[in-house]
């Protein structure tokens, strides 16, 4: 599966862990950043992942930030994208 993945500085460490696990599982990944824990603006990364999903260049998108709410709100601004904050197996 083609997956676009992005995070802000608060989600950088978890994003890298997820990226490694997804690659091991054979998924094709497009990592839009962030690429360090230097403070960045989460809407920039949410928009890039959302555009990839809406355009069809990614089948799914994963966004990671401090709470998940900001990324979901920013991604949902894009036509054809539905994002939700997921914090456990059931959400």
Short mmCIF file of N, CA and C in Angstrom, two decimals:
data_model
loop_
_atom_site.label_atom_id
_atom_site.label_comp_id
_atom_site.label_asym_id
_atom_site.label_seq_id
_atom_site.Cartn_x
_atom_site.Cartn_y
_atom_site.Cartn_z
N UNK A 1 0.83 -1.17 0.00
CA UNK A 1 0.00 0.00 0.00
C UNK A 1 0.89 1.25 0.00
N UNK A 2 0.47 2.26 -0.74
CA UNK A 2 1.18 3.54 -0.76
C UNK A 2 0.65 4.42 0.37
N UNK A 3 1.53 4.80 1.29
CA UNK A 3 1.14 5.56 2.46
C UNK A 3 1.98 6.83 2.55
N UNK A 4 1.31 7.97 2.68
CA UNK A 4 1.99 9.23 2.97
C UNK A 4 1.98 9.40 4.49
N UNK A 5 3.12 9.77 5.05
CA UNK A 5 3.21 9.92 6.51
C UNK A 5 3.88 11.25 6.82
N UNK A 6 3.33 11.94 7.81
CA UNK A 6 3.88 13.22 8.20
C UNK A 6 3.66 13.49 9.67
N UNK A 7 4.47 14.37 10.22
CA UNK A 7 4.37 14.71 11.64
C UNK A 7 4.94 16.10 11.86
N UNK A 8 4.54 16.69 12.97
CA UNK A 8 5.21 17.90 13.41
C UNK A 8 6.33 17.49 14.36
N UNK A 9 6.96 18.46 15.00
CA UNK A 9 8.08 18.16 15.89
C UNK A 9 7.67 17.27 17.07
N UNK A 10 6.43 17.42 17.55
CA UNK A 10 5.96 16.61 18.68
C UNK A 10 5.75 15.15 18.29
N UNK A 11 5.48 14.89 17.02
CA UNK A 11 5.24 13.53 16.57
C UNK A 11 6.40 12.89 15.84
N UNK A 12 7.52 13.60 15.75
CA UNK A 12 8.67 13.13 14.97
C UNK A 12 9.13 11.73 15.38
N UNK A 13 9.33 11.49 16.66
CA UNK A 13 9.86 10.20 17.11
C UNK A 13 8.90 9.06 16.80
N UNK A 14 7.62 9.25 17.08
CA UNK A 14 6.63 8.21 16.79
C UNK A 14 6.52 7.98 15.28
N UNK A 15 6.56 9.05 14.49
CA UNK A 15 6.49 8.91 13.03
C UNK A 15 7.64 8.04 12.53
N UNK A 16 8.84 8.27 13.02
CA UNK A 16 9.98 7.47 12.57
C UNK A 16 9.82 6.00 12.97
N UNK A 17 9.28 5.75 14.14
CA UNK A 17 9.02 4.37 14.57
C UNK A 17 7.98 3.72 13.65
N UNK A 18 6.89 4.43 13.39
CA UNK A 18 5.84 3.90 12.50
C UNK A 18 6.38 3.67 11.10
N UNK A 19 7.18 4.61 10.62
CA UNK A 19 7.75 4.49 9.27
C UNK A 19 8.58 3.22 9.14
N UNK A 20 9.39 2.94 10.14
CA UNK A 20 10.23 1.74 10.11
C UNK A 20 9.37 0.47 10.11
N UNK A 21 8.35 0.44 10.95
CA UNK A 21 7.48 -0.75 11.03
C UNK A 21 6.70 -0.94 9.73
N UNK A 22 6.21 0.14 9.15
CA UNK A 22 5.45 0.04 7.90
C UNK A 22 6.34 -0.41 6.75
N UNK A 23 7.57 0.07 6.71
CA UNK A 23 8.51 -0.35 5.67
C UNK A 23 8.82 -1.84 5.81
N UNK A 24 9.00 -2.30 7.04
CA UNK A 24 9.25 -3.73 7.28
C UNK A 24 8.08 -4.58 6.79
N UNK A 25 6.88 -4.02 6.88
CA UNK A 25 5.68 -4.75 6.45
C UNK A 25 5.47 -4.68 4.93
N UNK A 26 6.36 -3.98 4.23
CA UNK A 26 6.32 -3.95 2.78
C UNK A 26 5.54 -2.80 2.16
N UNK A 27 5.16 -1.82 2.95
CA UNK A 27 4.43 -0.68 2.41
C UNK A 27 5.37 0.31 1.74
N UNK A 28 4.87 0.98 0.72
CA UNK A 28 5.62 2.04 0.02
C UNK A 28 5.30 3.35 0.73
N UNK A 29 6.32 4.03 1.24
CA UNK A 29 6.11 5.22 2.06
C UNK A 29 6.62 6.49 1.41
N UNK A 30 5.86 7.55 1.63
CA UNK A 30 6.29 8.90 1.24
C UNK A 30 6.31 9.72 2.53
N UNK A 31 7.49 9.97 3.05
CA UNK A 31 7.67 10.70 4.31
C UNK A 31 7.80 12.18 4.00
N UNK A 32 6.80 12.97 4.39
CA UNK A 32 6.81 14.40 4.08
C UNK A 32 7.49 15.22 5.18
N UNK A 33 7.91 14.58 6.26
CA UNK A 33 8.57 15.29 7.36
C UNK A 33 7.63 15.36 8.56
N UNK A 34 8.01 15.98 9.57
CA UNK A 34 9.24 16.68 9.85
C UNK A 34 10.39 15.67 9.99
N UNK A 35 11.59 16.18 9.82
CA UNK A 35 12.75 15.30 9.83
C UNK A 35 13.64 15.53 11.05
N UNK A 36 13.10 16.24 12.04
CA UNK A 36 13.82 16.46 13.30
C UNK A 36 12.82 16.95 14.33
N UNK A 37 13.30 17.20 15.54
CA UNK A 37 12.43 17.71 16.60
C UNK A 37 12.44 19.23 16.68
N UNK A 38 12.99 19.89 15.67
CA UNK A 38 12.96 21.35 15.61
C UNK A 38 11.52 21.79 15.39
N UNK A 39 11.09 22.81 16.11
CA UNK A 39 9.70 23.27 16.06
C UNK A 39 9.27 23.64 14.64
N UNK A 40 8.13 23.11 14.22
CA UNK A 40 7.57 23.36 12.88
C UNK A 40 6.06 23.58 13.02
N UNK A 41 5.42 24.01 11.94
CA UNK A 41 3.98 24.24 11.92
C UNK A 41 3.27 23.01 11.38
N UNK A 42 2.46 22.37 12.22
CA UNK A 42 1.79 21.13 11.84
C UNK A 42 0.90 21.25 10.61
N UNK A 43 0.21 22.39 10.36
CA UNK A 43 -0.66 22.44 9.18
C UNK A 43 0.07 22.22 7.86
N UNK A 44 1.33 22.58 7.80
CA UNK A 44 2.11 22.38 6.57
C UNK A 44 2.22 20.90 6.23
N UNK A 45 2.46 20.08 7.22
CA UNK A 45 2.63 18.64 7.00
C UNK A 45 1.28 17.95 6.80
N UNK A 46 0.26 18.42 7.51
CA UNK A 46 -1.09 17.87 7.31
C UNK A 46 -1.55 18.14 5.88
N UNK A 47 -1.29 19.33 5.38
CA UNK A 47 -1.70 19.68 4.02
C UNK A 47 -0.99 18.82 2.98
N UNK A 48 0.29 18.58 3.17
CA UNK A 48 1.03 17.79 2.19
C UNK A 48 0.54 16.34 2.14
N UNK A 49 0.28 15.75 3.29
CA UNK A 49 -0.25 14.39 3.32
C UNK A 49 -1.66 14.36 2.73
N UNK A 50 -2.49 15.33 3.09
CA UNK A 50 -3.87 15.39 2.58
C UNK A 50 -3.88 15.53 1.06
N UNK A 51 -3.00 16.36 0.52
CA UNK A 51 -2.94 16.52 -0.94
C UNK A 51 -2.54 15.21 -1.61
N UNK A 52 -1.62 14.47 -1.02
CA UNK A 52 -1.19 13.19 -1.60
C UNK A 52 -2.35 12.19 -1.61
N UNK A 53 -3.13 12.15 -0.55
CA UNK A 53 -4.27 11.24 -0.49
C UNK A 53 -5.35 11.67 -1.48
N UNK A 54 -5.67 12.95 -1.51
CA UNK A 54 -6.71 13.46 -2.41
C UNK A 54 -6.34 13.26 -3.87
N UNK A 55 -5.06 13.38 -4.19
CA UNK A 55 -4.60 13.23 -5.57
C UNK A 55 -4.48 11.77 -5.99
N UNK A 56 -4.49 10.86 -5.02
CA UNK A 56 -4.36 9.44 -5.33
C UNK A 56 -2.94 8.94 -5.38
N UNK A 57 -1.96 9.80 -5.08
CA UNK A 57 -0.57 9.33 -5.06
C UNK A 57 -0.28 8.53 -3.80
N UNK A 58 -1.17 8.63 -2.80
CA UNK A 58 -1.10 7.80 -1.60
C UNK A 58 -2.49 7.23 -1.37
N UNK A 59 -2.54 5.95 -1.01
CA UNK A 59 -3.82 5.31 -0.72
C UNK A 59 -4.32 5.67 0.68
N UNK A 60 -3.41 5.91 1.58
CA UNK A 60 -3.73 6.29 2.95
C UNK A 60 -2.72 7.32 3.43
N UNK A 61 -3.10 8.03 4.47
CA UNK A 61 -2.20 8.99 5.09
C UNK A 61 -2.18 8.80 6.59
N UNK A 62 -1.02 9.00 7.17
CA UNK A 62 -0.87 8.93 8.62
C UNK A 62 -0.24 10.25 9.07
N UNK A 63 -0.88 10.89 10.03
CA UNK A 63 -0.40 12.16 10.57
C UNK A 63 -0.19 12.01 12.07
N UNK A 64 0.93 12.51 12.57
CA UNK A 64 1.25 12.38 13.99
C UNK A 64 1.63 13.75 14.53
N UNK A 65 0.97 14.13 15.64
CA UNK A 65 1.34 15.37 16.33
C UNK A 65 1.15 15.15 17.82
N UNK A 66 1.15 16.21 18.59
CA UNK A 66 1.02 16.07 20.04
C UNK A 66 -0.27 15.40 20.47
N UNK A 67 -1.40 15.84 19.92
CA UNK A 67 -2.69 15.29 20.32
C UNK A 67 -3.43 14.60 19.18
N UNK A 68 -3.13 14.93 17.94
CA UNK A 68 -3.83 14.38 16.79
C UNK A 68 -4.97 15.25 16.31
N UNK A 69 -5.49 16.09 17.18
CA UNK A 69 -6.64 16.92 16.84
C UNK A 69 -6.28 17.97 15.79
N UNK A 70 -5.19 18.68 15.98
CA UNK A 70 -4.80 19.72 15.03
C UNK A 70 -4.54 19.18 13.64
N UNK A 71 -3.85 18.06 13.56
CA UNK A 71 -3.58 17.44 12.26
C UNK A 71 -4.87 17.02 11.59
N UNK A 72 -5.80 16.44 12.34
CA UNK A 72 -7.07 16.00 11.76
C UNK A 72 -7.87 17.18 11.24
N UNK A 73 -7.92 18.25 12.00
CA UNK A 73 -8.65 19.45 11.56
C UNK A 73 -8.02 20.01 10.29
N UNK A 74 -6.70 20.12 10.27
CA UNK A 74 -6.01 20.67 9.10
C UNK A 74 -6.20 19.79 7.87
N UNK A 75 -6.14 18.48 8.03
CA UNK A 75 -6.30 17.57 6.89
C UNK A 75 -7.73 17.59 6.37
N UNK A 76 -8.70 17.73 7.26
CA UNK A 76 -10.10 17.73 6.85
C UNK A 76 -10.50 18.96 6.05
N UNK A 77 -9.66 19.93 5.95
CA UNK A 77 -9.94 21.11 5.12
C UNK A 77 -9.81 20.80 3.64
N UNK A 78 -9.26 19.66 3.32
CA UNK A 78 -9.00 19.30 1.92
C UNK A 78 -10.13 18.43 1.38
N UNK A 79 -10.62 18.80 0.22
CA UNK A 79 -11.71 18.07 -0.43
C UNK A 79 -11.28 16.62 -0.67
N UNK A 80 -12.16 15.68 -0.33
CA UNK A 80 -11.90 14.27 -0.55
C UNK A 80 -11.12 13.59 0.55
N UNK A 81 -10.83 14.31 1.62
CA UNK A 81 -10.05 13.74 2.73
C UNK A 81 -10.91 13.68 3.98
N UNK A 82 -10.84 12.57 4.69
CA UNK A 82 -11.52 12.42 5.97
C UNK A 82 -10.48 11.94 6.97
N UNK A 83 -10.20 12.77 7.96
CA UNK A 83 -9.19 12.45 8.97
C UNK A 83 -9.83 12.42 10.35
N UNK A 84 -9.30 11.57 11.21
CA UNK A 84 -9.80 11.46 12.58
C UNK A 84 -8.62 11.28 13.52
N UNK A 85 -8.78 11.76 14.73
CA UNK A 85 -7.76 11.53 15.76
C UNK A 85 -7.98 10.14 16.34
N UNK A 86 -6.95 9.31 16.27
CA UNK A 86 -7.02 7.93 16.78
C UNK A 86 -5.96 7.77 17.86
N UNK A 87 -6.41 7.32 19.03
CA UNK A 87 -5.48 7.23 20.15
C UNK A 87 -5.34 5.81 20.71
N UNK A 88 -6.17 4.89 20.21
CA UNK A 88 -6.07 3.51 20.66
C UNK A 88 -6.62 2.59 19.57
N UNK A 89 -6.67 1.32 19.85
CA UNK A 89 -7.10 0.32 18.88
C UNK A 89 -8.54 0.53 18.43
N UNK A 90 -9.36 1.12 19.26
CA UNK A 90 -10.79 1.23 18.98
C UNK A 90 -11.23 2.57 18.42
N UNK A 91 -10.35 3.54 18.33
CA UNK A 91 -10.77 4.85 17.81
C UNK A 91 -10.38 5.03 16.36
#
